[in-house]
Amino acid sequence: MITQKIVETYKFWFNDYVNRFIKEYPDLSENIEIKANHCWQVRKEIIGIIQNLKLNEEESLLAETIGLFHDVGRFKQYVKYQTFSDSKSQNHAELGVEVLKENSVLKDLSDENKEIIYKSILNHSRAEIIPDENEKVIFYSQLIRDADKLDIWRLITEYYMVKEQKTNKTLELELPDKEEISDQVYKAILNNKLVLKESMKTLNDFKLLQIGWLFDLNFKYSIKRLFDKKYLDKIFDALPNNQKVNEIKGIVNKYFKNHIVLSY
Ligand SMILES: [Fe+2]
């Protein structure tokens, strides 16, 4: 059974694990710390989402654990390849599961809980959740995907505000900062579809991909929180003011209108 006490040991392990990277790679510490902070914030976002879902203590602790560990593969990925782009390095979710297994982090948990954690981590960065017989896997995958997006929106909108003074190419996935918006990206959004990572060619495409995450949110709470935090307005502020972007703004506004009114 997963208990509060076990989760405390996970938090301790996670901090210790991250600190080892910071010590060994002081020159890379800035992005290591950004990712570590992201993991803690995603844990908080998950707690926010589940607050209204009436989970029992064990279910909540499992969600919290997935939040904290979902990106544990980022540290190895970054020190080895100095990128957060999976296509230029390796799949960070698979790497994360490997890290947890190598270190026997989840040794006190039942096989079922281990499987839920591993599969949710693997699902968090996929274009879509892989069908699974176990409904719990689907549920926790939906939770982590929403929580992850909510915190990335926080992180990147903070970044876009200071980008001109303090450029961080890693956070931009080293994409060229050109005016251009790729057709495939634009069309996906027009169809209320998630933008595929493979179709991104420019930083503007990446910003639109982040806007398109809206269509993939699973919980009404997340849509409401995204709306309240105005994250998408902030991304639009960082995009050029042209016809394509204005059209997308219209689509986003319509989506919010249709989905937020319904949630009251
Ligand atoms: Fe991730």
mmCIF file of C-alpha atoms and ligand atoms in Angstrom:
data_model
loop_
_atom_site.group_PDB
_atom_site.id
_atom_site.type_symbol
_atom_site.label_atom_id
_atom_site.label_comp_id
_atom_site.label_asym_id
_atom_site.label_seq_id
_atom_site.Cartn_x
_atom_site.Cartn_y
_atom_site.Cartn_z
ATOM 1 C CA MET A 1 0.000 0.000 0.000
ATOM 2 C CA ILE A 2 1.188 3.518 -0.730
ATOM 3 C CA THR A 3 1.314 5.630 2.431
ATOM 4 C CA GLN A 4 2.170 9.191 3.372
ATOM 5 C CA LYS A 5 5.384 7.885 4.878
ATOM 6 C CA ILE A 6 6.434 6.228 1.630
ATOM 7 C CA VAL A 7 5.677 9.376 -0.336
ATOM 8 C CA GLU A 8 7.904 11.331 2.070
ATOM 9 C CA THR A 9 10.775 9.004 1.178
ATOM 10 C CA TYR A 10 10.062 9.645 -2.530
ATOM 11 C CA LYS A 11 10.358 13.392 -2.032
ATOM 12 C CA PHE A 12 13.606 12.892 -0.183
ATOM 13 C CA TRP A 13 14.947 10.573 -2.893
ATOM 14 C CA PHE A 14 13.937 12.987 -5.652
ATOM 15 C CA ASN A 15 15.743 15.948 -4.048
ATOM 16 C CA ASP A 16 18.819 13.864 -3.454
ATOM 17 C CA TYR A 17 18.766 12.569 -7.036
ATOM 18 C CA VAL A 18 18.485 16.084 -8.499
ATOM 19 C CA ASN A 19 21.200 17.436 -6.199
ATOM 20 C CA ARG A 20 23.626 14.826 -7.461
ATOM 21 C CA PHE A 21 23.193 16.215 -10.995
ATOM 22 C CA ILE A 22 23.589 19.808 -9.836
ATOM 23 C CA LYS A 23 26.792 18.942 -8.010
ATOM 24 C CA GLU A 24 28.238 16.970 -10.882
ATOM 25 C CA TYR A 25 27.194 19.409 -13.628
ATOM 26 C CA PRO A 26 27.243 22.922 -12.109
ATOM 27 C CA ASP A 27 27.340 24.512 -15.582
ATOM 28 C CA LEU A 28 24.049 22.851 -16.448
ATOM 29 C CA SER A 29 22.381 23.592 -13.125
ATOM 30 C CA GLU A 30 20.014 26.291 -14.406
ATOM 31 C CA ASN A 31 17.969 23.990 -16.633
ATOM 32 C CA ILE A 32 18.259 21.111 -14.161
ATOM 33 C CA GLU A 33 16.673 23.348 -11.544
ATOM 34 C CA ILE A 34 13.976 24.541 -13.949
ATOM 35 C CA LYS A 35 12.976 20.911 -14.567
ATOM 36 C CA ALA A 36 13.154 19.955 -10.894
ATOM 37 C CA ASN A 37 10.923 22.878 -10.013
ATOM 38 C CA HIS A 38 8.561 21.850 -12.825
ATOM 39 C CA CYS A 39 8.249 18.371 -11.259
ATOM 40 C CA TRP A 40 7.282 19.874 -7.888
ATOM 41 C CA GLN A 41 4.823 22.256 -9.521
ATOM 42 C CA VAL A 42 3.193 19.454 -11.522
ATOM 43 C CA ARG A 43 2.735 17.596 -8.253
ATOM 44 C CA LYS A 44 0.884 20.673 -6.962
ATOM 45 C CA GLU A 45 -1.221 20.981 -10.111
ATOM 46 C CA ILE A 46 -2.280 17.341 -9.767
ATOM 47 C CA ILE A 47 -3.318 17.980 -6.184
ATOM 48 C CA GLY A 48 -5.396 20.921 -7.480
ATOM 49 C CA ILE A 49 -7.127 18.791 -10.100
ATOM 50 C CA ILE A 50 -7.981 15.925 -7.754
ATOM 51 C CA GLN A 51 -9.314 18.163 -5.005
ATOM 52 C CA ASN A 52 -12.825 17.964 -6.434
ATOM 53 C CA LEU A 53 -12.679 14.347 -7.553
ATOM 54 C CA LYS A 54 -13.267 12.649 -4.187
ATOM 55 C CA LEU A 55 -10.305 10.274 -4.300
ATOM 56 C CA ASN A 56 -9.298 8.301 -1.224
ATOM 57 C CA GLU A 57 -5.924 8.864 0.430
ATOM 58 C CA GLU A 58 -4.145 6.084 -1.416
ATOM 59 C CA GLU A 59 -5.434 7.259 -4.793
ATOM 60 C CA SER A 60 -4.355 10.819 -4.025
ATOM 61 C CA LEU A 61 -0.871 9.742 -2.969
ATOM 62 C CA LEU A 62 -0.482 7.776 -6.173
ATOM 63 C CA ALA A 63 -1.450 10.850 -8.224
ATOM 64 C CA GLU A 64 0.980 13.022 -6.277
ATOM 65 C CA THR A 65 3.783 10.515 -6.875
ATOM 66 C CA ILE A 66 3.165 10.417 -10.625
ATOM 67 C CA GLY A 67 3.271 14.220 -10.638
ATOM 68 C CA LEU A 68 6.638 14.350 -8.914
ATOM 69 C CA PHE A 69 8.230 11.540 -10.927
ATOM 70 C CA HIS A 70 6.784 12.135 -14.414
ATOM 71 C CA ASP A 71 9.883 13.963 -15.681
ATOM 72 C CA VAL A 72 12.555 12.182 -13.655
ATOM 73 C CA GLY A 73 14.134 11.162 -16.968
ATOM 74 C CA ARG A 74 14.833 14.788 -17.899
ATOM 75 C CA PHE A 75 17.999 15.018 -15.818
ATOM 76 C CA LYS A 76 19.849 12.161 -17.481
ATOM 77 C CA GLN A 77 18.571 13.326 -20.849
ATOM 78 C CA TYR A 78 19.847 16.849 -20.315
ATOM 79 C CA VAL A 79 23.309 16.056 -19.013
ATOM 80 C CA LYS A 80 23.842 13.474 -21.733
ATOM 81 C CA TYR A 81 22.491 15.378 -24.744
ATOM 82 C CA GLN A 82 22.018 18.955 -23.482
ATOM 83 C CA THR A 83 18.570 19.148 -25.006
ATOM 84 C CA PHE A 84 14.956 18.596 -23.944
ATOM 85 C CA SER A 85 14.018 17.577 -27.468
ATOM 86 C CA ASP A 86 13.205 13.854 -27.445
ATOM 87 C CA SER A 87 13.595 13.610 -31.222
ATOM 88 C CA LYS A 88 17.174 14.897 -30.964
ATOM 89 C CA SER A 89 18.013 12.623 -28.018
ATOM 90 C CA GLN A 90 15.799 9.911 -26.586
ATOM 91 C CA ASN A 91 12.322 9.532 -25.146
ATOM 92 C CA HIS A 92 12.492 11.167 -21.696
ATOM 93 C CA ALA A 93 9.450 9.297 -20.384
ATOM 94 C CA GLU A 94 11.049 5.914 -21.122
ATOM 95 C CA LEU A 95 14.242 7.180 -19.576
ATOM 96 C CA GLY A 96 12.288 8.192 -16.466
ATOM 97 C CA VAL A 97 10.803 4.726 -16.034
ATOM 98 C CA GLU A 98 14.295 3.274 -16.417
ATOM 99 C CA VAL A 99 15.631 5.581 -13.717
ATOM 100 C CA LEU A 100 12.886 4.549 -11.274
ATOM 101 C CA LYS A 101 13.549 0.860 -12.006
ATOM 102 C CA GLU A 102 17.352 1.088 -11.807
ATOM 103 C CA ASN A 103 17.123 2.778 -8.431
ATOM 104 C CA SER A 104 14.332 0.467 -7.160
ATOM 105 C CA VAL A 105 12.511 3.600 -6.077
ATOM 106 C CA LEU A 106 9.049 1.989 -6.044
ATOM 107 C CA LYS A 107 10.142 -1.231 -4.316
ATOM 108 C CA ASP A 108 7.530 -0.944 -1.535
ATOM 109 C CA LEU A 109 4.551 -0.691 -3.887
ATOM 110 C CA SER A 110 2.254 -3.397 -5.255
ATOM 111 C CA ASP A 111 2.792 -4.497 -8.845
ATOM 112 C CA GLU A 112 -0.473 -2.830 -9.798
ATOM 113 C CA ASN A 113 0.574 0.550 -8.438
ATOM 114 C CA LYS A 114 3.989 0.256 -10.058
ATOM 115 C CA GLU A 115 2.309 -0.450 -13.372
ATOM 116 C CA ILE A 116 -0.025 2.538 -13.011
ATOM 117 C CA ILE A 117 2.932 4.824 -12.297
ATOM 118 C CA TYR A 118 5.114 3.515 -15.126
ATOM 119 C CA LYS A 119 2.355 3.533 -17.721
ATOM 120 C CA SER A 120 1.140 7.011 -16.733
ATOM 121 C CA ILE A 121 4.678 8.341 -17.042
ATOM 122 C CA LEU A 122 5.007 6.730 -20.470
ATOM 123 C CA ASN A 123 1.643 8.181 -21.525
ATOM 124 C CA HIS A 124 2.353 11.699 -20.303
ATOM 125 C CA SER A 125 4.407 12.740 -23.317
ATOM 126 C CA ARG A 126 2.708 10.724 -26.043
ATOM 127 C CA ALA A 127 0.531 12.310 -28.714
ATOM 128 C CA GLU A 128 -2.308 10.371 -27.116
ATOM 129 C CA ILE A 129 -2.927 7.882 -24.309
ATOM 130 C CA ILE A 130 -2.458 4.258 -25.365
ATOM 131 C CA PRO A 131 -5.658 2.225 -24.789
ATOM 132 C CA ASP A 132 -5.407 0.083 -21.649
ATOM 133 C CA GLU A 133 -7.645 -2.505 -20.030
ATOM 134 C CA ASN A 134 -6.948 -0.976 -16.660
ATOM 135 C CA GLU A 135 -9.164 2.100 -16.286
ATOM 136 C CA LYS A 136 -6.915 3.416 -13.558
ATOM 137 C CA VAL A 137 -4.032 3.701 -16.017
ATOM 138 C CA ILE A 138 -6.214 5.851 -18.257
ATOM 139 C CA PHE A 139 -7.398 8.001 -15.356
ATOM 140 C CA TYR A 140 -3.913 8.701 -13.969
ATOM 141 C CA SER A 141 -2.570 9.302 -17.468
ATOM 142 C CA GLN A 142 -5.292 11.909 -17.986
ATOM 143 C CA LEU A 143 -4.383 13.536 -14.682
ATOM 144 C CA ILE A 144 -0.671 13.787 -15.408
ATOM 145 C CA ARG A 145 -1.230 15.071 -18.940
ATOM 146 C CA ASP A 146 -3.417 17.929 -17.667
ATOM 147 C CA ALA A 147 -1.166 18.807 -14.722
ATOM 148 C CA ASP A 148 1.940 18.749 -16.898
ATOM 149 C CA LYS A 149 0.385 21.087 -19.450
ATOM 150 C CA LEU A 150 -0.818 23.497 -16.770
ATOM 151 C CA ASP A 151 2.662 23.884 -15.365
ATOM 152 C CA ILE A 152 4.404 24.084 -18.742
ATOM 153 C CA TRP A 153 2.041 26.942 -19.587
ATOM 154 C CA ARG A 154 3.173 28.674 -16.393
ATOM 155 C CA LEU A 155 6.807 28.023 -17.165
ATOM 156 C CA ILE A 156 6.828 29.099 -20.804
ATOM 157 C CA THR A 157 4.661 32.172 -20.380
ATOM 158 C CA GLU A 158 7.053 33.336 -17.662
ATOM 159 C CA TYR A 159 9.866 32.626 -20.095
ATOM 160 C CA TYR A 160 8.312 34.421 -23.097
ATOM 161 C CA MET A 161 8.086 37.566 -20.940
ATOM 162 C CA VAL A 162 11.856 37.645 -20.357
ATOM 163 C CA LYS A 163 12.991 35.913 -23.533
ATOM 164 C CA GLU A 164 14.429 39.059 -25.126
ATOM 165 C CA GLN A 165 16.687 39.746 -22.142
ATOM 166 C CA LYS A 166 17.496 36.163 -21.291
ATOM 167 C CA THR A 167 17.251 33.695 -24.141
ATOM 168 C CA ASN A 168 17.233 29.993 -23.224
ATOM 169 C CA LYS A 169 17.561 27.946 -26.415
ATOM 170 C CA THR A 170 16.934 24.703 -24.535
ATOM 171 C CA LEU A 171 13.441 25.861 -23.519
ATOM 172 C CA GLU A 172 12.832 26.710 -27.183
ATOM 173 C CA LEU A 173 13.879 23.165 -28.208
ATOM 174 C CA GLU A 174 16.524 24.951 -30.327
ATOM 175 C CA LEU A 175 13.858 25.826 -32.920
ATOM 176 C CA PRO A 176 14.554 28.795 -35.232
ATOM 177 C CA ASP A 177 12.786 31.996 -34.139
ATOM 178 C CA LYS A 178 11.303 32.853 -37.536
ATOM 179 C CA GLU A 179 8.001 34.514 -38.400
ATOM 180 C CA GLU A 180 6.774 31.445 -40.270
ATOM 181 C CA ILE A 181 3.903 29.226 -39.109
ATOM 182 C CA SER A 182 3.817 25.765 -40.694
ATOM 183 C CA ASP A 183 0.699 24.735 -42.553
ATOM 184 C CA GLN A 184 0.337 21.424 -40.764
ATOM 185 C CA VAL A 185 0.410 23.162 -37.391
ATOM 186 C CA TYR A 186 -2.104 25.791 -38.437
ATOM 187 C CA LYS A 187 -4.480 23.206 -39.884
ATOM 188 C CA ALA A 188 -4.364 21.015 -36.780
ATOM 189 C CA ILE A 189 -5.504 23.937 -34.658
ATOM 190 C CA LEU A 190 -8.245 24.910 -37.100
ATOM 191 C CA ASN A 191 -9.588 21.390 -36.628
ATOM 192 C CA ASN A 192 -9.344 21.567 -32.806
ATOM 193 C CA LYS A 193 -6.665 18.895 -32.951
ATOM 194 C CA LEU A 194 -3.471 18.483 -31.034
ATOM 195 C CA VAL A 195 -0.409 19.635 -32.988
ATOM 196 C CA LEU A 196 2.063 16.803 -33.514
ATOM 197 C CA LYS A 197 5.611 17.459 -32.336
ATOM 198 C CA GLU A 198 6.960 16.182 -35.646
ATOM 199 C CA SER A 199 5.224 18.971 -37.549
ATOM 200 C CA MET A 200 7.012 21.799 -35.688
ATOM 201 C CA LYS A 201 9.598 23.699 -37.686
ATOM 202 C CA THR A 202 9.782 27.092 -35.974
ATOM 203 C CA LEU A 203 9.451 28.567 -32.505
ATOM 204 C CA ASN A 204 6.064 29.984 -33.541
ATOM 205 C CA ASP A 205 4.957 26.442 -34.358
ATOM 206 C CA PHE A 206 5.996 25.422 -30.852
ATOM 207 C CA LYS A 207 3.956 28.269 -29.361
ATOM 208 C CA LEU A 208 0.940 27.124 -31.386
ATOM 209 C CA LEU A 209 1.485 23.539 -30.302
ATOM 210 C CA GLN A 210 1.331 24.804 -26.728
ATOM 211 C CA ILE A 211 -1.905 26.668 -27.499
ATOM 212 C CA GLY A 212 -3.353 23.515 -29.075
ATOM 213 C CA TRP A 213 -2.877 21.575 -25.843
ATOM 214 C CA LEU A 214 -6.161 23.213 -24.850
ATOM 215 C CA PHE A 215 -8.012 20.653 -26.984
ATOM 216 C CA ASP A 216 -6.409 17.780 -25.110
ATOM 217 C CA LEU A 217 -7.423 18.740 -21.560
ATOM 218 C CA ASN A 218 -9.358 16.025 -19.762
ATOM 219 C CA PHE A 219 -10.815 17.765 -16.715
ATOM 220 C CA LYS A 220 -13.093 20.808 -16.576
ATOM 221 C CA TYR A 221 -11.022 22.095 -13.685
ATOM 222 C CA SER A 222 -7.993 22.303 -15.994
ATOM 223 C CA ILE A 223 -9.835 24.277 -18.675
ATOM 224 C CA LYS A 224 -11.093 26.682 -16.036
ATOM 225 C CA ARG A 225 -7.653 27.047 -14.505
ATOM 226 C CA LEU A 226 -6.046 27.673 -17.892
ATOM 227 C CA PHE A 227 -8.665 30.313 -18.607
ATOM 228 C CA ASP A 228 -8.270 32.008 -15.198
ATOM 229 C CA LYS A 229 -4.480 32.098 -15.468
ATOM 230 C CA LYS A 230 -4.719 33.679 -18.949
ATOM 231 C CA TYR A 231 -1.804 31.557 -20.137
ATOM 232 C CA LEU A 232 -3.029 31.421 -23.727
ATOM 233 C CA ASP A 233 -3.442 35.218 -23.908
ATOM 234 C CA LYS A 234 0.189 35.457 -22.853
ATOM 235 C CA ILE A 235 1.297 33.049 -25.587
ATOM 236 C CA PHE A 236 -0.706 35.038 -28.142
ATOM 237 C CA ASP A 237 1.162 38.149 -26.963
ATOM 238 C CA ALA A 238 4.379 36.377 -27.919
ATOM 239 C CA LEU A 239 3.117 35.544 -31.439
ATOM 240 C CA PRO A 240 3.061 37.845 -34.479
ATOM 241 C CA ASN A 241 -0.158 39.711 -35.110
ATOM 242 C CA ASN A 242 -1.234 38.265 -38.454
ATOM 243 C CA GLN A 243 -4.286 36.719 -40.021
ATOM 244 C CA LYS A 244 -3.463 33.110 -39.151
ATOM 245 C CA VAL A 245 -2.882 33.980 -35.507
ATOM 246 C CA ASN A 246 -6.096 36.021 -35.339
ATOM 247 C CA GLU A 247 -8.037 33.146 -36.789
ATOM 248 C CA ILE A 248 -6.603 30.831 -34.140
ATOM 249 C CA LYS A 249 -7.508 33.334 -31.429
ATOM 250 C CA GLY A 250 -11.118 33.115 -32.596
ATOM 251 C CA ILE A 251 -11.054 29.330 -32.396
ATOM 252 C CA VAL A 252 -9.589 29.360 -28.910
ATOM 253 C CA ASN A 253 -12.171 31.862 -27.670
ATOM 254 C CA LYS A 254 -14.969 29.759 -29.080
ATOM 255 C CA TYR A 255 -13.580 26.630 -27.430
ATOM 256 C CA PHE A 256 -13.411 28.355 -24.061
ATOM 257 C CA LYS A 257 -16.957 29.680 -24.480
ATOM 258 C CA ASN A 258 -18.320 26.221 -25.295
ATOM 259 C CA HIS A 259 -16.453 24.425 -22.546
ATOM 260 C CA ILE A 260 -16.389 26.819 -19.639
ATOM 261 C CA VAL A 261 -20.069 27.756 -19.578
ATOM 262 C CA LEU A 262 -20.899 24.062 -19.482
ATOM 263 C CA SER A 263 -18.799 23.509 -16.412
ATOM 264 C CA TYR A 264 -20.899 25.729 -14.146
HETATM 265 FE FE FE B 1 7.685 15.347 -19.581
#
